[in-house]
Amino acid sequence: MPKLNSASAPGKIILFGEHAVVYARPAIAVPVFQVRAEATIEPRDDQRVEIDAADVARQYGLCDAPPDDPLATIIRLTCARLGVEARGFSVRVRATIPVARGLGSGAAVSVAVARALAKFFATGSTEKEKTEIHSVSPVAELSNDDISALAFEVEKLYHGTPSGIDNTVIAFEQPVYFIKGQPIESFRVARPFLIAIADTGIAAPTKIVVGDVRRAWEAEPQKYEQLFDRVGMIAQMARLAIEQGMLGALGTLMKMNQALLREMGVSSPEIERLVEAATSAGAWGAKLSGAGRGGNVIALVDDKTREGVERAMLDAGAARVIVTRIDPKGF
Ligand code: PMV
């Protein structure tokens, strides 16, 4: 039975459209359920709020946290949104999502904490506590949209101009066709497909890479607008390919997207090595996923090619490979 005071959230990968999505072109992302962040809220006898994030070796009080601390921010924002006071509880966060690999660890932690707090205040404390201790009015309920909006505020701390794709796909836990500032669009997955996710072992510095792309766009606006347009068109075509179960076309679109990301200057020798290894071993297509320069490479495989592609990417230097199935029955 799920615990009343805890909640979890999956990781994510961007299948198509990273970077261009910051400039309002469409992108496609899917949740990755093999990795998760989990948050648990426990009541305390004193008035303090204690944060325990052992994965990143951090234990501290809310009142000692710097103003831009992501965990403190999501706690403060969620409590404000719920209409309760942030006092008298502990927040424990555990995650199996590798940090800074383009798998959405930051957004997943935010979503898990916001959901756990919403549950805790709605059901984890008594009626008397809810009104007398935490709040003078009934505790607000949070929709997926609310949770996503709260996590988006924290995403802004990681890099100033997030598109919002990470918090959206993670809060809704379903494949999304995403355009910045527009309502979430889900779509039909006609045929299940497998994605091998290979870790380069190198941190993907989202803030730095997004900043570099911005500077390049400012220096050569025409070139970059064209690159973003082409990426946007690829995302549009990829949606059709997924809706019609055309895996060959999807693989080709991944290769085309990777070529444009390379032209944008966000690939790296390690990424290229894994992309090459995957396609040589029979993947339908492969590309970087997330900000780039490190992080993960994703490869479209099937049951026949899966093992060979996994092995080839490990031999080419991947720190680890996980395979996720994008299955319409799973959503
Ligand atoms: O957080 P990451 O590394 O998955 O990168 C997010 C994808 C970008 O398009 C590069 C940035 C954004 O906000 O969409």
Short mmCIF file of C-alpha atoms and ligand atoms in Angstrom, two decimals:
data_model
loop_
_atom_site.label_atom_id
_atom_site.label_comp_id
_atom_site.label_asym_id
_atom_site.label_seq_id
_atom_site.Cartn_x
_atom_site.Cartn_y
_atom_site.Cartn_z
CA MET A 1 0.00 0.00 0.00
CA PRO A 2 1.43 3.44 -0.85
CA LYS A 3 2.46 5.38 2.23
CA LEU A 4 0.42 8.48 3.00
CA ASN A 5 3.42 10.64 3.71
CA SER A 6 5.66 9.69 0.82
CA ALA A 7 5.64 10.10 -2.95
CA SER A 8 7.93 9.35 -5.83
CA ALA A 9 8.55 10.60 -9.36
CA PRO A 10 10.26 9.00 -12.38
CA GLY A 11 13.23 10.18 -14.43
CA LYS A 12 12.80 11.29 -18.03
CA ILE A 13 14.51 11.41 -21.40
CA ILE A 14 14.03 13.86 -24.21
CA LEU A 15 13.52 11.87 -27.42
CA PHE A 16 13.54 14.85 -29.79
CA GLY A 17 13.92 18.61 -29.69
CA GLU A 18 16.22 19.57 -26.81
CA HIS A 19 17.58 23.14 -26.98
CA ALA A 20 15.19 24.10 -29.80
CA VAL A 21 12.41 23.63 -27.22
CA VAL A 22 13.82 26.58 -25.24
CA TYR A 23 13.04 28.68 -28.36
CA ALA A 24 9.41 27.52 -28.52
CA ARG A 25 9.85 24.66 -31.00
CA PRO A 26 8.12 21.34 -30.20
CA ALA A 27 9.91 18.52 -28.38
CA ILE A 28 9.04 15.00 -27.27
CA ALA A 29 9.88 13.53 -23.87
CA VAL A 30 8.95 10.30 -22.09
CA PRO A 31 9.17 9.23 -18.44
CA VAL A 32 11.75 6.62 -17.42
CA PHE A 33 10.31 4.45 -14.66
CA GLN A 34 13.48 2.43 -13.94
CA VAL A 35 14.93 5.38 -12.04
CA ARG A 36 13.02 7.37 -9.42
CA ALA A 37 13.24 10.04 -6.74
CA GLU A 38 11.34 9.46 -3.51
CA ALA A 39 10.43 11.92 -0.74
CA THR A 40 9.08 11.10 2.71
CA ILE A 41 7.67 13.59 5.20
CA GLU A 42 7.62 12.80 8.94
CA PRO A 43 6.13 14.97 11.68
CA ARG A 44 8.52 16.38 14.29
CA ASP A 45 8.04 17.25 17.93
CA ASP A 46 9.69 20.64 17.50
CA GLN A 47 8.98 23.48 15.06
CA ARG A 48 11.98 22.87 12.82
CA VAL A 49 12.02 21.66 9.22
CA GLU A 50 14.94 19.28 8.68
CA ILE A 51 16.08 18.19 5.22
CA ASP A 52 17.91 14.89 4.72
CA ALA A 53 19.30 14.39 1.22
CA ALA A 54 21.83 11.65 1.91
CA ASP A 55 22.38 10.90 -1.81
CA VAL A 56 24.03 14.26 -2.23
CA ALA A 57 25.50 14.07 1.27
CA ARG A 58 23.45 16.92 2.67
CA GLN A 59 21.55 17.29 5.93
CA TYR A 60 20.44 20.76 7.00
CA GLY A 61 17.67 22.84 8.44
CA LEU A 62 15.30 24.83 6.23
CA CYS A 63 16.19 28.01 8.10
CA ASP A 64 19.94 27.48 7.35
CA ALA A 65 19.44 26.91 3.62
CA PRO A 66 20.63 29.57 1.17
CA PRO A 67 17.80 31.38 -0.71
CA ASP A 68 18.53 29.50 -3.95
CA ASP A 69 18.68 26.01 -2.42
CA PRO A 70 16.46 23.82 -4.65
CA LEU A 71 15.06 21.60 -1.85
CA ALA A 72 14.36 24.52 0.45
CA THR A 73 12.70 26.35 -2.44
CA ILE A 74 10.31 23.53 -3.35
CA ILE A 75 9.40 23.08 0.35
CA ARG A 76 8.69 26.79 0.84
CA LEU A 77 6.78 27.17 -2.43
CA THR A 78 4.69 24.04 -1.89
CA CYS A 79 3.75 24.98 1.66
CA ALA A 80 2.77 28.47 0.48
CA ARG A 81 0.67 26.96 -2.32
CA LEU A 82 -1.00 24.56 0.14
CA GLY A 83 -1.69 27.42 2.52
CA VAL A 84 0.23 25.82 5.41
CA GLU A 85 3.16 26.91 7.51
CA ALA A 86 6.52 25.28 6.84
CA ARG A 87 7.28 23.97 10.33
CA GLY A 88 7.38 20.80 12.38
CA PHE A 89 8.36 18.16 9.82
CA SER A 90 11.36 16.35 8.30
CA VAL A 91 11.86 15.79 4.59
CA ARG A 92 13.87 12.76 3.49
CA VAL A 93 14.87 12.49 -0.17
CA ARG A 94 16.34 9.42 -1.85
CA ALA A 95 16.93 9.03 -5.58
CA THR A 96 18.25 6.44 -8.00
CA ILE A 97 18.38 9.02 -10.81
CA PRO A 98 21.98 9.97 -11.61
CA VAL A 99 22.52 13.70 -11.12
CA ALA A 100 23.35 15.97 -14.10
CA ARG A 101 22.91 13.30 -16.78
CA GLY A 102 19.87 14.78 -18.56
CA LEU A 103 17.55 12.32 -16.78
CA GLY A 104 15.61 14.99 -14.91
CA SER A 105 16.90 14.30 -11.40
CA GLY A 106 16.27 17.88 -10.24
CA ALA A 107 12.69 18.01 -11.51
CA ALA A 108 11.95 14.50 -10.17
CA VAL A 109 13.11 15.47 -6.67
CA SER A 110 10.97 18.64 -6.78
CA VAL A 111 7.89 16.74 -7.96
CA ALA A 112 8.35 14.00 -5.33
CA VAL A 113 8.76 16.54 -2.50
CA ALA A 114 5.77 18.65 -3.61
CA ARG A 115 3.55 15.53 -3.88
CA ALA A 116 4.71 14.13 -0.55
CA LEU A 117 4.01 17.45 1.20
CA ALA A 118 0.56 17.65 -0.41
CA LYS A 119 -0.22 14.13 0.82
CA PHE A 120 1.20 14.77 4.26
CA PHE A 121 -0.89 17.87 4.84
CA ALA A 122 -4.01 16.43 3.26
CA THR A 123 -3.97 13.05 4.99
CA GLY A 124 -0.88 12.63 7.12
CA SER A 125 -1.94 14.85 9.97
CA THR A 126 -5.21 14.94 11.92
CA GLU A 127 -8.03 17.37 11.15
CA LYS A 128 -7.21 19.20 14.36
CA GLU A 129 -3.54 19.50 13.40
CA LYS A 130 -4.40 20.57 9.90
CA THR A 131 -6.46 23.54 11.01
CA GLU A 132 -4.94 24.42 14.38
CA ILE A 133 -1.26 23.81 13.80
CA HIS A 134 -0.56 24.10 10.13
CA SER A 135 -3.21 26.32 8.72
CA VAL A 136 -6.24 28.40 9.49
CA SER A 137 -8.09 27.32 6.34
CA PRO A 138 -8.50 23.94 4.58
CA VAL A 139 -5.36 22.63 2.90
CA ALA A 140 -5.39 23.17 -0.89
CA GLU A 141 -5.28 20.18 -3.22
CA LEU A 142 -2.62 20.06 -5.92
CA SER A 143 -3.23 18.91 -9.50
CA ASN A 144 -0.49 17.63 -11.80
CA ASP A 145 -0.48 21.10 -13.35
CA ASP A 146 0.10 22.71 -9.95
CA ILE A 147 2.90 20.26 -9.12
CA SER A 148 4.51 20.89 -12.50
CA ALA A 149 4.29 24.68 -12.03
CA LEU A 150 5.94 24.43 -8.60
CA ALA A 151 8.77 22.27 -9.97
CA PHE A 152 9.20 24.72 -12.86
CA GLU A 153 10.02 27.49 -10.36
CA VAL A 154 12.88 25.34 -9.04
CA GLU A 155 14.03 24.47 -12.58
CA LYS A 156 14.69 28.19 -13.01
CA LEU A 157 17.36 27.89 -10.30
CA TYR A 158 19.20 25.21 -12.30
CA HIS A 159 19.27 27.32 -15.43
CA GLY A 160 17.60 30.66 -15.92
CA THR A 161 15.53 29.88 -19.01
CA PRO A 162 14.12 26.35 -18.76
CA SER A 163 11.56 25.32 -21.35
CA GLY A 164 9.51 23.47 -18.71
CA ILE A 165 9.66 20.10 -20.49
CA ASP A 166 11.35 18.25 -17.58
CA ASN A 167 8.84 19.23 -14.89
CA THR A 168 5.92 18.58 -17.29
CA VAL A 169 6.83 15.04 -18.38
CA ILE A 170 7.80 14.09 -14.82
CA ALA A 171 4.70 15.53 -13.14
CA PHE A 172 2.34 13.93 -15.69
CA GLU A 173 4.28 10.63 -16.01
CA GLN A 174 3.31 10.16 -19.66
CA PRO A 175 4.86 10.84 -23.08
CA VAL A 176 4.43 14.51 -23.96
CA TYR A 177 4.59 16.56 -27.11
CA PHE A 178 5.69 19.80 -25.57
CA ILE A 179 5.70 23.39 -26.76
CA LYS A 180 6.84 26.01 -24.25
CA GLY A 181 3.97 27.97 -22.77
CA GLN A 182 1.27 25.77 -24.31
CA PRO A 183 -0.98 23.21 -22.61
CA ILE A 184 0.46 19.68 -22.42
CA GLU A 185 -0.33 17.44 -25.40
CA SER A 186 -0.23 13.68 -24.97
CA PHE A 187 -0.22 11.40 -28.00
CA ARG A 188 -0.83 7.81 -29.03
CA VAL A 189 2.05 5.31 -28.99
CA ALA A 190 0.96 2.86 -31.70
CA ARG A 191 3.62 0.25 -31.11
CA PRO A 192 5.88 -0.28 -28.08
CA PHE A 193 9.52 0.57 -28.63
CA LEU A 194 12.74 0.16 -26.67
CA ILE A 195 15.25 2.87 -25.88
CA ALA A 196 18.72 2.00 -24.61
CA ILE A 197 20.01 4.82 -22.41
CA ALA A 198 23.80 4.93 -22.16
CA ASP A 199 25.58 7.11 -19.63
CA THR A 200 28.72 8.83 -20.96
CA GLY A 201 29.88 9.07 -17.34
CA ILE A 202 30.33 12.81 -17.85
CA ALA A 203 28.15 15.45 -16.18
CA ALA A 204 25.94 17.43 -18.58
CA PRO A 205 26.23 21.02 -17.38
CA THR A 206 22.74 22.17 -18.47
CA LYS A 207 23.18 25.79 -17.40
CA ILE A 208 26.51 26.18 -19.24
CA VAL A 209 25.40 24.44 -22.44
CA VAL A 210 22.07 26.32 -22.58
CA GLY A 211 24.04 29.56 -22.04
CA ASP A 212 26.50 28.68 -24.82
CA VAL A 213 23.65 27.98 -27.24
CA ARG A 214 22.07 31.32 -26.32
CA ARG A 215 25.30 33.18 -27.02
CA ALA A 216 25.72 31.34 -30.33
CA TRP A 217 22.09 32.19 -31.26
CA GLU A 218 22.72 35.85 -30.40
CA ALA A 219 25.90 35.88 -32.52
CA GLU A 220 24.32 34.08 -35.51
CA PRO A 221 20.55 34.39 -35.14
CA GLN A 222 19.70 33.33 -38.67
CA LYS A 223 21.76 30.15 -38.55
CA TYR A 224 20.39 29.11 -35.17
CA GLU A 225 16.77 29.98 -35.99
CA GLN A 226 17.08 27.69 -39.01
CA LEU A 227 18.63 24.92 -36.91
CA PHE A 228 15.79 25.23 -34.37
CA ASP A 229 13.18 25.19 -37.15
CA ARG A 230 14.65 22.00 -38.57
CA VAL A 231 14.73 20.36 -35.14
CA GLY A 232 11.11 21.43 -34.58
CA MET A 233 10.09 19.83 -37.87
CA ILE A 234 11.88 16.62 -36.90
CA ALA A 235 9.94 16.55 -33.59
CA GLN A 236 6.69 17.01 -35.51
CA MET A 237 7.54 14.15 -37.88
CA ALA A 238 8.68 11.97 -34.97
CA ARG A 239 5.30 12.37 -33.32
CA LEU A 240 3.66 11.06 -36.50
CA ALA A 241 6.13 8.17 -36.68
CA ILE A 242 5.35 7.20 -33.05
CA GLU A 243 1.61 7.52 -33.64
CA GLN A 244 1.92 5.21 -36.64
CA GLY A 245 4.46 2.79 -35.17
CA MET A 246 7.07 3.50 -37.87
CA LEU A 247 10.30 2.60 -36.08
CA GLY A 248 12.55 2.84 -39.13
CA ALA A 249 11.45 6.43 -39.72
CA LEU A 250 11.87 7.21 -36.03
CA GLY A 251 15.47 5.97 -36.10
CA THR A 252 16.27 8.08 -39.16
CA LEU A 253 14.77 11.13 -37.44
CA MET A 254 17.01 10.50 -34.40
CA LYS A 255 20.07 10.50 -36.65
CA MET A 256 18.92 13.74 -38.29
CA ASN A 257 18.29 15.35 -34.89
CA GLN A 258 21.77 14.32 -33.72
CA ALA A 259 23.36 15.91 -36.81
CA LEU A 260 21.64 19.21 -35.98
CA LEU A 261 22.67 19.01 -32.31
CA ARG A 262 26.24 18.48 -33.50
CA GLU A 263 25.93 21.60 -35.66
CA MET A 264 24.62 23.52 -32.63
CA GLY A 265 27.87 22.61 -30.85
CA VAL A 266 26.38 20.54 -28.02
CA SER A 267 27.78 17.10 -28.88
CA SER A 268 31.16 15.76 -27.70
CA PRO A 269 33.65 13.03 -28.69
CA GLU A 270 32.25 10.72 -25.97
CA ILE A 271 28.69 11.21 -27.25
CA GLU A 272 29.75 10.64 -30.86
CA ARG A 273 31.56 7.46 -29.88
CA LEU A 274 28.45 6.01 -28.23
CA VAL A 275 26.18 7.11 -31.11
CA GLU A 276 28.50 5.46 -33.61
CA ALA A 277 28.79 2.26 -31.52
CA ALA A 278 24.98 2.00 -31.20
CA THR A 279 24.22 2.51 -34.89
CA SER A 280 27.05 0.18 -36.00
CA ALA A 281 25.60 -2.50 -33.71
CA GLY A 282 22.18 -2.24 -35.36
CA ALA A 283 20.26 0.49 -33.50
CA TRP A 284 17.61 2.17 -35.70
CA GLY A 285 19.06 5.52 -34.64
CA ALA A 286 20.85 7.24 -31.77
CA LYS A 287 21.35 10.73 -30.40
CA LEU A 288 22.26 12.63 -27.26
CA SER A 289 19.42 13.35 -24.84
CA GLY A 290 19.20 16.48 -22.68
CA ALA A 291 21.65 19.36 -22.68
CA GLY A 292 24.58 17.44 -24.21
CA ARG A 293 28.42 17.69 -23.89
CA GLY A 294 27.97 14.68 -21.59
CA GLY A 295 24.95 13.05 -20.00
CA ASN A 296 23.19 10.25 -21.84
CA VAL A 297 23.00 8.91 -25.36
CA ILE A 298 19.74 7.21 -26.35
CA ALA A 299 19.46 4.50 -29.00
CA LEU A 300 16.32 3.07 -30.58
CA VAL A 301 16.56 -0.73 -30.43
CA ASP A 302 14.30 -3.76 -30.68
CA ASP A 303 14.29 -7.14 -28.97
CA LYS A 304 16.76 -8.50 -31.53
CA THR A 305 19.31 -5.67 -31.46
CA ARG A 306 19.00 -4.72 -27.80
CA GLU A 307 21.73 -6.93 -26.37
CA GLY A 308 24.29 -6.21 -29.09
CA VAL A 309 23.73 -2.45 -28.86
CA GLU A 310 24.01 -2.53 -25.05
CA ARG A 311 27.31 -4.42 -25.29
CA ALA A 312 28.67 -2.15 -28.03
CA MET A 313 27.93 0.98 -26.02
CA LEU A 314 29.53 -0.46 -22.87
CA ASP A 315 32.61 -1.42 -24.95
CA ALA A 316 32.68 2.13 -26.34
CA GLY A 317 32.96 3.54 -22.82
CA ALA A 318 29.40 3.86 -21.45
CA ALA A 319 29.42 3.87 -17.64
CA ARG A 320 26.11 1.97 -17.65
CA VAL A 321 23.19 1.24 -19.94
CA ILE A 322 19.52 0.89 -19.00
CA VAL A 323 16.78 -0.09 -21.40
CA THR A 324 13.31 1.39 -21.11
CA ARG A 325 10.17 0.26 -22.95
CA ILE A 326 7.84 2.97 -24.21
CA ASP A 327 4.62 1.01 -24.06
CA PRO A 328 1.13 2.46 -24.59
CA LYS A 329 -0.20 0.01 -21.98
CA GLY A 330 2.13 1.51 -19.39
CA PHE A 331 0.44 4.93 -19.39
O1 PMV B 1 17.82 19.11 -18.01
P1 PMV B 1 18.39 18.47 -19.26
O2 PMV B 1 19.83 18.27 -19.25
O3 PMV B 1 17.59 17.30 -19.71
O4 PMV B 1 18.23 19.53 -20.45
C1 PMV B 1 17.02 20.07 -20.69
C2 PMV B 1 16.82 20.24 -22.15
C3 PMV B 1 17.13 21.60 -22.72
O5 PMV B 1 16.32 21.71 -23.88
C4 PMV B 1 18.58 21.68 -23.13
C5 PMV B 1 16.82 22.75 -21.77
C6 PMV B 1 15.34 22.98 -21.51
O6 PMV B 1 15.05 23.71 -20.57
O7 PMV B 1 14.49 22.48 -22.24
#
